[in-house]
XYZ file of C-alpha atoms in Angstrom:
461
model
C 49.807 -157.478 -245.607
C 51.517 -160.314 -247.453
C 51.684 -161.305 -251.117
C 48.084 -162.601 -251.353
C 46.770 -159.196 -250.307
C 44.345 -160.586 -247.718
C 43.481 -157.938 -245.134
C 39.771 -158.427 -244.418
C 37.095 -161.110 -244.210
C 35.901 -159.939 -247.642
C 39.391 -160.420 -249.111
C 39.521 -163.952 -247.716
C 36.063 -164.728 -249.099
C 37.062 -163.540 -252.572
C 40.264 -165.594 -252.451
C 38.444 -168.785 -251.512
C 35.577 -168.221 -253.944
C 38.050 -167.668 -256.796
C 39.841 -170.927 -256.040
C 38.930 -174.410 -257.246
C 39.699 -175.986 -253.873
C 36.941 -178.045 -252.294
C 38.486 -177.779 -248.807
C 40.589 -175.194 -246.949
C 43.161 -175.962 -244.251
C 42.944 -174.297 -240.820
C 45.735 -174.438 -238.212
C 46.095 -173.295 -234.597
C 48.709 -173.406 -231.836
C 48.376 -175.561 -228.724
C 50.271 -174.621 -225.556
C 53.373 -176.515 -226.718
C 53.506 -174.631 -230.022
C 52.398 -177.638 -232.075
C 50.190 -176.816 -235.051
C 46.858 -178.625 -234.885
C 43.887 -178.189 -237.200
C 41.649 -179.650 -239.838
C 40.309 -179.311 -243.382
C 37.019 -177.444 -243.777
C 34.756 -177.794 -246.812
C 34.724 -174.427 -248.552
C 31.106 -173.572 -247.660
C 31.784 -174.443 -244.013
C 34.965 -172.364 -244.107
C 33.210 -169.346 -245.632
C 30.567 -169.490 -242.919
C 33.244 -169.779 -240.230
C 34.979 -166.655 -241.553
C 31.928 -164.669 -240.468
C 30.628 -166.533 -237.449
C 33.576 -168.476 -236.076
C 33.998 -172.191 -235.633
C 33.305 -174.630 -232.797
C 36.451 -176.618 -231.975
C 36.927 -179.189 -229.219
C 38.837 -177.679 -226.310
C 40.677 -180.966 -225.722
C 43.562 -179.376 -227.636
C 44.242 -177.525 -224.362
C 43.516 -180.640 -222.318
C 46.178 -183.055 -223.555
C 49.920 -183.180 -223.950
C 52.287 -183.792 -226.878
C 51.327 -187.481 -226.862
C 47.557 -186.814 -226.645
C 47.581 -187.936 -223.021
C 44.911 -186.149 -220.993
C 46.042 -183.815 -218.209
C 44.760 -184.746 -214.760
C 45.665 -181.459 -213.074
C 44.126 -178.634 -215.125
C 41.023 -176.602 -214.278
C 40.152 -175.122 -217.660
C 39.160 -178.411 -219.291
C 39.116 -182.108 -218.468
C 36.762 -184.955 -217.674
C 35.088 -182.599 -215.182
C 33.990 -180.322 -218.060
C 33.430 -183.194 -220.561
C 35.646 -181.465 -223.170
C 33.110 -179.113 -224.796
C 33.625 -177.052 -227.929
C 35.220 -173.629 -227.680
C 34.883 -170.793 -230.174
C 37.646 -170.482 -232.742
C 38.140 -167.370 -234.864
C 39.747 -167.664 -238.297
C 42.326 -164.928 -238.975
C 41.709 -163.567 -242.509
C 45.092 -161.823 -242.703
C 46.898 -165.121 -242.100
C 45.714 -166.661 -245.388
C 48.510 -167.957 -247.575
C 49.254 -170.632 -250.138
C 50.759 -173.912 -248.964
C 53.008 -175.057 -251.822
C 53.669 -178.456 -250.214
C 50.118 -179.558 -250.933
C 47.905 -179.250 -254.005
C 44.208 -179.658 -254.657
C 42.752 -181.886 -257.416
C 43.444 -179.317 -260.134
C 47.039 -178.726 -259.079
C 46.226 -175.512 -257.226
C 48.262 -174.879 -254.073
C 46.292 -175.474 -250.871
C 45.050 -172.441 -248.914
C 45.992 -172.283 -245.232
C 44.561 -169.966 -242.585
C 45.551 -169.636 -238.935
C 42.990 -169.406 -236.161
C 42.840 -168.480 -232.478
C 40.457 -169.154 -229.611
C 38.104 -166.625 -228.060
C 36.306 -166.378 -224.714
C 37.545 -168.527 -221.842
C 39.750 -170.525 -224.217
C 41.205 -167.250 -225.486
C 42.587 -166.581 -222.000
C 45.026 -169.484 -222.438
C 45.417 -169.407 -226.243
C 49.090 -168.678 -227.068
C 48.347 -166.520 -230.108
C 45.788 -164.469 -228.190
C 48.313 -164.013 -225.384
C 50.782 -162.440 -227.809
C 48.136 -160.147 -229.249
C 47.016 -158.980 -225.811
C 50.661 -158.133 -225.121
C 50.894 -156.264 -228.421
C 47.765 -154.318 -227.479
C 49.592 -153.313 -224.311
C 52.525 -152.061 -226.381
C 50.203 -150.100 -228.669
C 48.555 -148.521 -225.627
C 51.996 -147.354 -224.519
C 52.605 -145.819 -227.952
C 54.878 -148.462 -229.475
C 54.955 -150.651 -232.549
C 56.914 -153.839 -231.932
C 59.273 -155.397 -234.450
C 60.681 -158.873 -234.043
C 62.712 -161.513 -235.825
C 63.309 -165.087 -234.739
C 66.142 -167.390 -235.677
C 66.235 -171.150 -235.299
C 68.827 -173.887 -235.236
C 67.657 -177.359 -236.239
C 69.322 -180.697 -236.974
C 68.571 -182.668 -240.141
C 68.653 -186.463 -240.491
C 68.357 -188.998 -243.294
C 65.535 -190.716 -241.469
C 61.762 -191.091 -241.492
C 59.223 -191.047 -238.635
C 59.100 -194.840 -238.927
C 62.867 -195.394 -239.074
C 63.659 -193.316 -235.980
C 61.099 -195.265 -233.986
C 62.411 -198.595 -235.302
C 65.894 -197.514 -234.197
C 64.563 -196.311 -230.832
C 66.156 -192.947 -231.685
C 69.642 -194.489 -231.638
C 72.297 -194.544 -234.359
C 70.387 -192.126 -236.531
C 72.042 -191.013 -239.774
C 72.806 -187.313 -239.838
C 72.094 -185.421 -243.029
C 75.771 -184.502 -243.363
C 78.793 -185.596 -241.292
C 81.185 -183.653 -239.090
C 81.432 -180.086 -237.826
C 81.320 -177.620 -240.691
C 79.870 -174.216 -239.743
C 79.099 -171.767 -242.561
C 80.034 -174.408 -245.135
C 79.607 -173.440 -248.793
C 80.567 -176.999 -249.781
C 77.658 -178.513 -247.847
C 75.123 -175.942 -249.064
C 76.216 -176.537 -252.669
C 76.159 -180.331 -252.556
C 72.783 -180.302 -250.798
C 71.622 -177.265 -252.753
C 68.401 -178.922 -253.914
C 66.937 -178.994 -250.399
C 68.266 -175.513 -249.563
C 66.513 -174.121 -252.638
C 63.279 -175.904 -251.772
C 63.371 -174.512 -248.231
C 64.184 -170.974 -249.336
C 61.511 -171.080 -252.050
C 58.845 -172.480 -249.734
C 59.511 -169.758 -247.177
C 59.323 -167.027 -249.835
C 56.064 -168.380 -251.221
C 54.546 -168.712 -247.742
C 55.518 -165.148 -246.769
C 57.991 -166.152 -244.068
C 61.222 -165.259 -245.897
C 64.567 -166.434 -244.581
C 67.039 -163.575 -244.278
C 70.038 -165.871 -243.753
C 70.537 -169.636 -243.928
C 73.755 -171.487 -243.180
C 75.226 -174.627 -241.665
C 76.041 -174.461 -237.959
C 78.689 -176.419 -236.063
C 77.526 -180.019 -235.882
C 76.523 -182.850 -238.233
C 73.576 -181.761 -240.339
C 72.621 -178.660 -238.342
C 71.262 -175.517 -239.989
C 70.496 -172.044 -238.726
C 67.746 -169.978 -240.327
C 67.163 -166.315 -239.494
C 63.677 -165.161 -240.431
C 63.305 -161.619 -241.749
C 62.195 -158.897 -239.335
C 58.527 -157.914 -239.286
C 55.902 -156.502 -236.979
C 55.779 -158.843 -233.997
C 52.264 -160.130 -234.751
C 53.419 -161.349 -238.158
C 56.791 -162.508 -236.790
C 55.064 -164.800 -234.297
C 52.916 -166.361 -237.017
C 55.898 -166.797 -239.323
C 57.998 -168.534 -236.677
C 55.075 -170.844 -235.868
C 54.589 -171.676 -239.552
C 58.313 -172.062 -240.191
C 58.817 -174.813 -237.631
C 55.851 -176.884 -238.820
C 56.443 -176.653 -242.534
C 60.216 -176.993 -242.406
C 59.566 -180.374 -240.806
C 56.917 -181.173 -243.415
C 59.213 -180.235 -246.307
C 62.030 -182.349 -244.864
C 59.786 -185.393 -244.542
C 58.502 -184.966 -248.076
C 62.141 -185.227 -249.163
C 63.056 -188.326 -247.152
C 64.635 -186.279 -244.346
C 63.702 -185.253 -240.824
C 64.240 -181.949 -239.031
C 64.187 -181.699 -235.253
C 63.791 -178.561 -233.163
C 64.531 -180.369 -229.893
C 66.603 -178.214 -227.582
C 69.315 -180.902 -227.349
C 69.031 -184.247 -229.089
C 72.488 -185.566 -228.172
C 74.944 -184.933 -225.342
C 77.710 -184.994 -227.960
C 76.503 -181.881 -229.774
C 75.498 -178.303 -228.896
C 71.872 -177.461 -228.215
C 69.526 -175.714 -230.592
C 68.502 -172.153 -229.897
C 65.491 -170.047 -230.783
C 66.758 -166.497 -230.368
C 64.432 -163.481 -230.459
C 65.380 -160.023 -231.742
C 63.132 -157.187 -230.505
C 62.845 -153.443 -231.025
C 60.242 -150.773 -230.392
C 59.295 -147.824 -232.587
C 57.494 -144.753 -231.332
C 54.119 -144.645 -233.093
C 53.974 -140.832 -233.098
C 57.446 -140.089 -234.457
C 58.105 -143.396 -236.279
C 61.552 -143.333 -234.724
C 63.285 -146.097 -232.837
C 62.455 -145.972 -229.146
C 65.666 -147.937 -228.520
C 68.182 -145.687 -230.291
C 69.774 -142.581 -228.798
C 73.019 -141.627 -230.494
C 74.007 -139.431 -227.524
C 74.164 -142.430 -225.167
C 76.824 -145.151 -224.832
C 76.228 -147.941 -227.361
C 73.293 -145.897 -228.713
C 71.100 -147.316 -225.931
C 68.173 -145.044 -225.087
C 66.645 -144.837 -221.625
C 63.642 -146.742 -222.998
C 65.823 -149.580 -224.250
C 67.672 -149.710 -220.932
C 64.386 -150.044 -219.008
C 63.054 -152.574 -221.513
C 66.156 -154.712 -221.128
C 66.001 -154.318 -217.354
C 62.444 -155.653 -217.387
C 63.354 -158.700 -219.460
C 66.312 -159.307 -217.144
C 64.303 -158.836 -213.947
C 61.530 -161.252 -214.893
C 63.464 -163.797 -216.920
C 63.875 -166.184 -213.935
C 60.125 -165.971 -213.224
C 59.071 -166.448 -216.866
C 61.632 -169.148 -217.694
C 58.960 -171.793 -218.350
C 57.748 -169.734 -221.317
C 61.214 -169.729 -222.908
C 62.228 -173.284 -221.943
C 59.051 -175.331 -221.807
C 60.216 -178.961 -222.039
C 62.290 -181.293 -219.883
C 64.823 -181.339 -222.688
C 65.131 -177.529 -222.759
C 67.248 -177.618 -219.606
C 69.764 -180.091 -221.072
C 70.897 -177.215 -223.289
C 71.484 -174.813 -220.401
C 74.924 -176.004 -219.343
C 78.288 -174.175 -219.392
C 80.186 -173.881 -222.649
C 77.366 -174.619 -225.099
C 76.464 -171.078 -226.215
C 73.499 -170.950 -223.826
C 73.242 -168.455 -220.930
C 72.986 -169.626 -217.325
C 72.014 -166.377 -215.550
C 69.793 -163.385 -216.355
C 72.687 -161.264 -217.608
C 73.213 -158.752 -220.398
C 76.167 -157.572 -222.400
C 77.013 -155.482 -225.425
C 77.588 -157.810 -228.406
C 78.189 -160.600 -225.885
C 77.018 -164.067 -226.903
C 77.610 -165.580 -223.460
C 74.862 -163.509 -221.796
C 71.095 -164.044 -221.743
C 70.467 -160.648 -223.344
C 72.654 -159.188 -226.046
C 72.530 -155.479 -226.729
C 73.065 -155.004 -230.477
C 74.050 -151.385 -231.131
C 73.274 -149.885 -234.498
C 71.121 -147.161 -235.942
C 67.538 -145.971 -235.917
C 66.686 -149.066 -237.959
C 68.914 -151.706 -236.364
C 69.284 -150.925 -232.639
C 67.750 -153.897 -230.805
C 68.019 -156.494 -228.076
C 68.516 -160.205 -228.667
C 66.935 -162.563 -226.133
C 69.251 -165.572 -226.263
C 67.756 -167.751 -223.554
C 65.091 -169.496 -225.614
C 65.621 -172.888 -227.201
C 64.299 -174.018 -230.574
C 61.565 -176.065 -228.898
C 59.811 -173.011 -227.406
C 56.342 -171.977 -228.550
C 57.189 -168.737 -230.431
C 53.978 -167.037 -229.298
C 54.776 -167.678 -225.636
C 58.476 -166.821 -225.848
C 57.683 -163.581 -227.682
C 54.981 -162.737 -225.152
C 57.325 -163.331 -222.222
C 60.104 -161.171 -223.646
C 57.862 -158.339 -224.794
C 55.609 -158.193 -221.728
C 58.531 -158.153 -219.312
C 60.301 -155.476 -221.333
C 57.213 -153.276 -221.417
C 56.761 -153.796 -217.691
C 60.339 -152.640 -217.202
C 59.513 -149.423 -219.065
C 56.361 -148.878 -216.996
C 58.324 -149.368 -213.780
C 61.333 -147.335 -214.913
C 63.717 -150.190 -214.121
C 67.474 -149.938 -214.575
C 69.484 -152.952 -215.762
C 72.082 -154.684 -213.644
C 75.749 -153.868 -214.445
C 76.762 -154.899 -217.946
C 78.772 -158.119 -218.172
C 82.224 -157.885 -219.717
C 83.894 -161.014 -221.064
C 82.864 -164.634 -220.580
C 79.690 -164.810 -218.469
C 80.148 -168.575 -217.972
C 83.186 -168.048 -215.749
C 81.724 -165.284 -213.559
C 79.628 -165.306 -210.404
C 76.391 -163.312 -210.295
C 73.903 -162.392 -207.550
C 71.445 -165.125 -206.572
C 68.427 -163.216 -207.906
C 69.851 -163.515 -211.442
C 70.104 -167.298 -211.301
C 67.855 -169.066 -213.793
C 65.809 -172.123 -212.840
C 67.561 -175.270 -214.046
C 64.613 -177.663 -214.162
C 61.158 -177.494 -215.685
C 59.555 -178.124 -212.290
C 61.356 -175.160 -210.724
C 60.422 -172.971 -213.686
C 56.766 -173.930 -213.351
C 56.801 -173.031 -209.647
C 58.470 -169.677 -210.333
C 55.813 -168.874 -212.950
C 52.951 -169.954 -210.705
C 54.266 -167.781 -207.844
C 55.006 -164.749 -210.030
C 52.835 -161.704 -209.336
C 54.206 -160.114 -212.499
C 53.138 -163.097 -214.619
C 49.618 -162.987 -213.206
C 49.447 -159.230 -213.805
C 50.750 -159.467 -217.381
C 49.277 -162.759 -218.593
C 46.267 -163.357 -216.336
C 45.547 -165.969 -213.698
C 43.861 -168.344 -216.163
C 46.946 -168.605 -218.367
C 49.428 -168.862 -215.507
C 47.442 -171.574 -213.712
C 46.887 -173.616 -216.863
C 50.383 -173.338 -218.310
C 52.123 -174.006 -214.987
C 49.944 -177.093 -214.512
C 50.844 -178.397 -217.975
C 54.557 -177.990 -217.223
C 54.135 -179.804 -213.904
C 52.376 -182.611 -215.785
C 55.262 -182.790 -218.268
C 57.780 -183.133 -215.441
C 55.697 -185.858 -213.789
C 55.598 -187.836 -217.032
C 59.381 -187.692 -217.184
C 59.798 -188.869 -213.589
C 57.805 -192.024 -214.355
C 60.476 -193.241 -216.776
C 63.893 -194.828 -216.339
C 66.560 -193.352 -218.624
C 69.427 -195.118 -220.359
C 71.799 -193.012 -218.244
C 70.294 -194.363 -215.016
C 70.565 -197.961 -216.216
C 74.198 -197.551 -217.263
C 74.995 -195.691 -214.059
C 73.279 -197.871 -211.462
C 72.184 -201.276 -212.832
C 75.325 -203.214 -211.962
C 77.479 -200.986 -209.806
C 75.374 -199.552 -207.043
């Protein structure tokens, strides 16, 4: 439970009834991890808390540019885009300090998720079905996500006017962990830290990364259900805060070939619900790695190539996955090794965990978390053993073909569609719909001519 103390429908009703707000904001995740939603008049909202809300299912029928898919079965012109049932999540209620009502009161924001047929492809529901699986196996799941994002002195209008060229970075040069930068630009840092505290998505660590105007924020660990919501909220409202301050933040995986890509790493651990002890920590084993953690990591490793589309879901995601840019290229693991896809982080009963380093900042946090957790749990169920641990620089080593990661979105979509494990863990409806949306995304890209192609071929070939 967070600072507002909302745990039940009754708590949410009391909170809304005690406020002076005429309308309440509701947000949900589409398949790309974009927050969509609307304002509801308070009486409409209070009714929806009890009985749910009808919401047009077109949010699962169009892409990032509101272009309608022509290859999906769940919804489309053939279904005439009917309403689907949306459930408001009482426990997600929080204040939104970036927006005030007429009396100066901070807006109230609640998250929602789809039910029924729409629930089968709803990203938040997918995570919660996976968490139910973990609970059935006797585990509580803890997670923390960390994001890198570039900041610019631009507006949504200015970047379009410039055709996304010659944009002004927030700060110049490479200056990782800079105290100078964070002091000079301290006003925005304080606003970001304060917003995240007030919205119950606290930042555990915030610093400059290597690159002009790039930051890295590590969100505090929490139960995975809350961690997914907090990551989802963080990306949306960090961008909103930046734009309110004449800046822009981008979570693109790689916005320039001159600079490193932007990651969205996931830290995961399991606790035994009966003993309340770490299921990952065994002090008698090398690196403190229990048999459960070894099988969990083996499952993530085994299915990472098949689930890649859930970690790297855009065309741009694969521009980051090149040698020498702190992004893994094969489904490998190592102990405290930042060149592998999975990093074993040894510690104690409280800190022993695995870091899934494959994901980029553009990934839908609900889907990336679901992929990592479901594959790890499946590894435990199957009693899998991990491949040999990688020593040294994974970029310079050769690995078996079955560990190779797909290097295009199209290949990733095919691997997901063909994966028996994905269909078992996530359901046919999700796999068919999500794979089709990734195929659509790749087809949209192939219709366009890039600047690289023009410079490469226009005159010479």
